[in-house]
Short mmCIF file of C-alpha atoms in Angstrom, two decimals:
data_model
loop_
_atom_site.label_atom_id
_atom_site.label_comp_id
_atom_site.label_asym_id
_atom_site.label_seq_id
_atom_site.Cartn_x
_atom_site.Cartn_y
_atom_site.Cartn_z
CA UNK Q 65 -39.27 5.17 6.77
CA UNK Q 66 -35.66 4.19 7.42
CA UNK Q 67 -36.82 1.53 9.90
CA UNK Q 68 -39.02 -0.04 7.23
CA UNK Q 69 -36.23 0.32 4.67
CA UNK Q 70 -33.54 -1.49 6.68
CA UNK Q 71 -36.02 -4.13 7.83
CA UNK Q 72 -36.86 -4.91 4.20
CA UNK Q 73 -33.14 -5.15 3.42
CA UNK Q 74 -32.70 -7.51 6.36
CA UNK Q 75 -35.44 -9.81 5.06
CA UNK Q 76 -33.80 -9.75 1.63
CA UNK Q 77 -30.46 -10.66 3.24
CA UNK Q 78 -32.03 -13.69 4.93
CA UNK Q 79 -33.42 -14.88 1.61
CA UNK Q 80 -30.17 -14.31 -0.28
CA UNK Q 81 -27.93 -15.30 2.66
CA UNK Q 82 -25.87 -12.19 2.04
CA UNK Q 83 -25.80 -9.45 4.68
CA UNK Q 84 -23.48 -7.47 2.43
CA UNK Q 85 -26.42 -6.08 0.50
CA UNK Q 86 -26.68 -3.46 3.23
CA UNK Q 87 -23.57 -1.78 1.75
CA UNK Q 88 -25.01 -1.69 -1.76
CA UNK Q 89 -28.13 0.06 -0.54
CA UNK Q 90 -26.49 2.65 1.74
CA UNK Q 91 -26.55 5.43 -0.86
CA UNK Q 92 -30.09 4.57 -1.95
CA UNK Q 93 -31.28 4.77 1.66
CA UNK Q 94 -30.13 8.37 1.89
CA UNK Q 95 -31.86 9.12 -1.42
CA UNK Q 96 -35.05 7.74 0.12
CA UNK Q 97 -34.48 10.00 3.13
CA UNK Q 98 -34.00 13.05 0.91
CA UNK Q 99 -37.23 12.27 -0.98
CA UNK Q 100 -39.19 12.02 2.28
CA UNK Q 101 -37.66 15.28 3.52
CA UNK Q 102 -38.53 16.94 0.22
CA UNK Q 103 -42.18 15.89 0.44
CA UNK Q 104 -42.76 16.91 4.05
CA UNK Q 105 -40.44 19.89 4.56
CA UNK Q 106 -41.45 23.48 4.04
CA UNK Q 107 -38.20 25.21 3.18
CA UNK Q 108 -37.09 27.26 0.19
CA UNK Q 109 -38.24 25.33 -2.89
CA UNK Q 110 -35.15 25.94 -5.03
CA UNK Q 111 -32.82 24.72 -2.28
CA UNK Q 112 -35.05 21.71 -1.66
CA UNK Q 113 -34.79 20.71 -5.31
CA UNK Q 114 -31.04 21.36 -5.31
CA UNK Q 115 -30.46 19.14 -2.27
CA UNK Q 116 -32.68 16.38 -3.66
CA UNK Q 117 -30.87 16.37 -7.00
CA UNK Q 118 -27.39 16.34 -5.41
CA UNK Q 119 -28.28 13.51 -3.02
CA UNK Q 120 -29.95 11.50 -5.79
CA UNK Q 121 -26.97 11.82 -8.15
CA UNK Q 122 -24.50 10.90 -5.40
CA UNK Q 123 -26.55 8.12 -3.77
CA UNK Q 124 -27.68 6.35 -6.94
CA UNK Q 125 -24.17 6.36 -8.40
CA UNK Q 126 -22.69 4.98 -5.19
CA UNK Q 127 -25.29 2.24 -4.77
CA UNK Q 128 -25.00 1.18 -8.40
CA UNK Q 129 -21.21 1.10 -8.19
CA UNK Q 130 -21.13 -1.04 -5.03
CA UNK Q 131 -23.92 -3.32 -6.28
CA UNK Q 132 -22.14 -3.93 -9.58
CA UNK Q 133 -18.84 -4.53 -7.80
CA UNK Q 134 -20.30 -7.09 -5.38
CA UNK Q 135 -22.82 -8.76 -7.72
CA UNK Q 136 -22.44 -12.57 -7.94
CA UNK Q 137 -19.54 -12.48 -5.48
CA UNK Q 138 -19.35 -14.23 -2.09
CA UNK Q 139 -20.59 -12.41 0.99
CA UNK Q 140 -18.19 -9.77 2.34
CA UNK Q 141 -15.60 -11.37 4.70
CA UNK Q 142 -16.77 -9.12 7.56
CA UNK Q 143 -20.23 -10.65 7.49
CA UNK Q 144 -18.90 -14.13 6.83
CA UNK Q 145 -16.84 -13.84 9.99
CA UNK Q 146 -19.85 -12.62 11.97
CA UNK Q 147 -22.00 -15.41 10.53
CA UNK Q 148 -19.44 -18.03 11.58
CA UNK Q 149 -19.08 -16.51 15.05
CA UNK Q 150 -22.79 -16.17 15.77
CA UNK Q 151 -23.88 -19.42 14.18
CA UNK Q 152 -27.61 -20.10 14.42
CA UNK Q 153 -28.30 -16.73 16.06
CA UNK Q 154 -26.82 -14.72 13.18
CA UNK Q 155 -30.20 -14.19 11.51
CA UNK Q 156 -31.53 -12.00 14.32
CA UNK Q 157 -28.20 -10.62 15.57
CA UNK Q 158 -27.50 -9.27 12.08
CA UNK Q 159 -30.76 -7.34 12.20
CA UNK Q 160 -29.59 -5.22 15.13
CA UNK Q 161 -25.82 -5.19 14.65
CA UNK Q 162 -25.86 -4.61 10.90
CA UNK Q 163 -29.18 -3.34 9.57
CA UNK Q 164 -30.68 -1.36 12.46
CA UNK Q 165 -27.26 0.13 13.19
CA UNK Q 166 -26.98 1.17 9.54
CA UNK Q 167 -30.43 2.74 9.72
CA UNK Q 168 -29.55 4.70 12.86
CA UNK Q 169 -26.39 5.96 11.16
CA UNK Q 170 -28.41 7.07 8.12
CA UNK Q 171 -30.85 8.86 10.42
CA UNK Q 172 -28.08 10.74 12.24
CA UNK Q 173 -26.05 11.83 9.22
CA UNK Q 174 -29.15 12.81 7.24
CA UNK Q 175 -30.06 15.52 9.76
CA UNK Q 176 -28.13 18.09 7.73
CA UNK Q 177 -30.20 17.10 4.67
CA UNK Q 178 -33.52 17.75 6.39
CA UNK Q 179 -32.15 21.01 7.82
CA UNK Q 180 -31.13 22.12 4.33
CA UNK Q 181 -34.58 21.35 2.92
CA UNK Q 182 -36.71 22.53 5.85
CA UNK Q 183 -34.83 25.61 7.02
CA UNK Q 184 -36.12 29.01 5.99
CA UNK Q 185 -33.30 31.30 7.12
CA UNK Q 186 -32.71 32.37 3.53
CA UNK Q 187 -35.44 32.28 0.89
CA UNK Q 188 -32.81 32.64 -1.81
CA UNK Q 189 -29.55 31.00 -2.79
CA UNK Q 190 -26.62 32.44 -0.87
CA UNK Q 191 -22.85 32.23 -0.89
CA UNK Q 192 -23.13 29.24 1.45
CA UNK Q 193 -25.20 27.43 -1.16
CA UNK Q 194 -22.70 28.05 -3.94
CA UNK Q 195 -19.79 27.09 -1.67
CA UNK Q 196 -21.65 23.88 -0.83
CA UNK Q 197 -22.18 23.11 -4.51
CA UNK Q 198 -18.47 23.63 -5.27
CA UNK Q 199 -17.37 21.41 -2.36
CA UNK Q 200 -19.94 18.75 -3.30
CA UNK Q 201 -18.84 18.80 -6.95
CA UNK Q 202 -15.16 18.45 -6.01
CA UNK Q 203 -16.00 15.53 -3.73
CA UNK Q 204 -18.26 13.83 -6.24
CA UNK Q 205 -15.62 14.06 -8.97
CA UNK Q 206 -12.93 12.74 -6.65
CA UNK Q 207 -15.10 9.83 -5.57
CA UNK Q 208 -16.48 8.85 -8.97
CA UNK Q 209 -13.21 9.29 -10.92
CA UNK Q 210 -11.18 7.32 -8.38
CA UNK Q 211 -13.81 4.55 -8.32
CA UNK Q 212 -13.60 4.39 -12.11
CA UNK Q 213 -9.80 4.20 -12.01
CA UNK Q 214 -9.97 1.42 -9.43
CA UNK Q 215 -12.54 -0.55 -11.43
CA UNK Q 216 -10.40 -0.30 -14.57
CA UNK Q 217 -7.34 -1.40 -12.62
CA UNK Q 218 -9.08 -4.46 -11.19
CA UNK Q 219 -10.33 -5.57 -14.60
CA UNK Q 220 -6.73 -6.30 -15.61
CA UNK Q 221 -5.79 -9.80 -14.32
CA UNK Q 222 -2.13 -8.79 -14.29
CA UNK Q 223 -2.87 -6.38 -11.44
CA UNK Q 224 -3.93 -9.15 -9.05
CA UNK Q 225 -2.26 -8.49 -5.68
CA UNK Q 226 -0.79 -5.18 -6.81
CA UNK Q 227 -1.43 -1.69 -5.43
CA UNK Q 228 -3.00 1.10 -7.48
CA UNK Q 229 -0.69 4.11 -7.29
CA UNK Q 230 -1.61 6.00 -10.45
CA UNK Q 231 -4.22 8.64 -11.25
CA UNK Q 232 -5.78 10.14 -8.14
CA UNK Q 233 -4.39 7.21 -6.17
CA UNK Q 234 -0.94 8.68 -6.67
CA UNK Q 235 -1.79 11.63 -4.41
CA UNK Q 236 -3.82 9.92 -1.68
CA UNK Q 237 -4.26 6.31 -0.67
CA UNK Q 238 -8.01 6.84 -0.35
CA UNK Q 239 -9.27 9.36 -2.93
CA UNK Q 240 -12.75 7.79 -2.91
CA UNK Q 241 -13.09 8.29 0.85
CA UNK Q 242 -11.68 11.81 0.60
CA UNK Q 243 -14.33 12.59 -2.00
CA UNK Q 244 -17.06 11.11 0.19
CA UNK Q 245 -16.09 13.37 3.08
CA UNK Q 246 -16.12 16.45 0.82
CA UNK Q 247 -19.61 15.53 -0.41
CA UNK Q 248 -20.96 15.55 3.14
CA UNK Q 249 -19.34 18.84 4.04
CA UNK Q 250 -20.95 20.21 0.87
CA UNK Q 251 -24.35 19.09 2.16
CA UNK Q 252 -23.58 20.76 5.47
CA UNK Q 253 -22.87 24.12 3.82
CA UNK Q 254 -26.28 23.91 2.14
CA UNK Q 255 -27.77 23.32 5.58
CA UNK Q 256 -25.89 26.36 6.92
CA UNK Q 257 -27.48 28.47 4.17
CA UNK Q 258 -30.90 27.38 5.46
CA UNK Q 259 -30.03 28.14 9.10
CA UNK Q 260 -28.94 24.61 10.01
CA UNK Q 261 -25.47 25.49 11.26
CA UNK Q 262 -26.10 23.27 14.30
CA UNK Q 263 -26.09 20.11 12.14
CA UNK Q 264 -22.28 20.11 12.01
CA UNK Q 265 -22.35 16.74 13.78
CA UNK Q 266 -23.64 15.09 10.58
CA UNK Q 267 -20.50 15.60 8.47
CA UNK Q 268 -18.32 15.08 11.56
CA UNK Q 269 -19.91 11.67 12.17
CA UNK Q 270 -19.37 10.73 8.51
CA UNK Q 271 -15.76 11.89 8.65
CA UNK Q 272 -15.04 9.91 11.82
CA UNK Q 273 -16.74 6.80 10.44
CA UNK Q 274 -14.71 6.96 7.24
CA UNK Q 275 -11.39 7.73 8.91
CA UNK Q 276 -11.60 5.63 12.06
CA UNK Q 277 -14.36 3.02 11.87
CA UNK Q 278 -15.52 1.48 8.60
CA UNK Q 279 -13.18 3.07 6.10
CA UNK Q 280 -9.53 4.07 6.14
CA UNK Q 281 -8.31 2.37 9.34
CA UNK Q 282 -9.90 -1.01 8.58
CA UNK Q 283 -8.79 -0.98 4.95
CA UNK Q 284 -5.23 0.09 5.72
CA UNK Q 285 -4.81 -2.86 8.07
CA UNK Q 286 -6.17 -5.34 5.54
CA UNK Q 287 -4.12 -3.95 2.66
CA UNK Q 288 -0.90 -4.05 4.64
CA UNK Q 289 -1.55 -7.72 5.47
CA UNK Q 290 -2.46 -8.87 1.97
CA UNK Q 291 -0.28 -6.79 -0.38
CA UNK Q 292 3.52 -6.85 -0.02
CA UNK Q 293 3.99 -3.52 -1.83
CA UNK Q 294 1.51 -1.64 0.31
CA UNK Q 295 4.09 -0.62 2.94
CA UNK Q 296 6.10 1.21 0.26
CA UNK Q 297 2.89 2.84 -0.97
CA UNK Q 298 2.11 4.00 2.57
CA UNK Q 299 5.54 5.59 2.91
CA UNK Q 300 5.29 7.50 -0.38
CA UNK Q 301 1.62 8.56 -0.51
CA UNK Q 302 -0.59 10.71 1.71
CA UNK Q 303 -3.08 8.64 3.68
CA UNK Q 304 -6.12 10.87 3.06
CA UNK Q 305 -5.71 14.50 1.98
CA UNK Q 306 -4.24 14.62 -1.56
CA UNK Q 307 -0.58 15.63 -1.59
CA UNK Q 308 2.46 15.32 -3.80
CA UNK Q 309 3.78 11.77 -4.04
CA UNK Q 310 7.16 11.01 -2.46
CA UNK Q 311 7.97 8.36 -5.05
CA UNK Q 312 11.34 8.84 -6.84
CA UNK Q 313 10.90 10.79 -10.07
CA UNK Q 314 12.61 8.13 -12.18
CA UNK Q 315 10.20 5.47 -10.91
CA UNK Q 316 7.21 7.65 -11.73
CA UNK Q 317 8.47 8.29 -15.26
CA UNK Q 318 9.03 4.57 -15.86
CA UNK Q 319 5.39 3.87 -14.90
CA UNK Q 320 3.81 6.57 -17.05
CA UNK Q 321 2.91 4.50 -20.08
CA UNK Q 322 1.34 1.50 -18.39
CA UNK Q 323 -1.92 0.43 -16.84
CA UNK Q 324 -2.63 1.82 -13.41
CA UNK Q 325 -0.23 0.05 -11.12
CA UNK Q 326 -1.61 -0.35 -7.58
CA UNK Q 327 -4.90 -0.42 -5.57
CA UNK Q 328 -7.42 -1.21 -2.89
#
């Protein structure tokens, strides 16, 4: 199913000449996976429904947010660079390096979802389930609230080139990514409740990807190069795990009444 899904996205990218659509449909792809798992798995029905609902809420929100953010904008610079480098061969290279790779990643990280829906270690909701729900909820709120704060910040033309350092962004430079990681560890705890303790590699892969590959590391480098104030932000704010800001108290108080002041 994921093979067909990413192949269809690839065809759409050739028609639209925008490989960046793969990012918009990441969350939806995992919703599709959860639906397939729900149909064909034989686990505890209540947990199956719970997992499906949580994945659907998370995945649809994320896909809609990224789609709305990128709609009618030029192709992401990463894919523009690849397109320029590969030239005439980009159309088929992108299939393997972008779309198939994305599908393989979805397949790997979704193992904890199928384990949660197919496992039968507990035919009732357990403490692991409730812990997973709490962790997922904390992550979802962190991710969705910080995305909303960032969107509001970017709508103000006066914030062009500035760094968002208010709201959740005051306590971590990447609250959206922190929330994303929590969401996946929440899914894992649901898998543990169903006997899928061995799927720990799923949230670990997501955590490593976000911290070291496609998320924090890449974005930190770009922000430092394009925003003069970002170095000060780095010195005063935790990179990932929320923590108290090191900004001088007087500076914080002077900022309190204004629009959010700094961002990705």
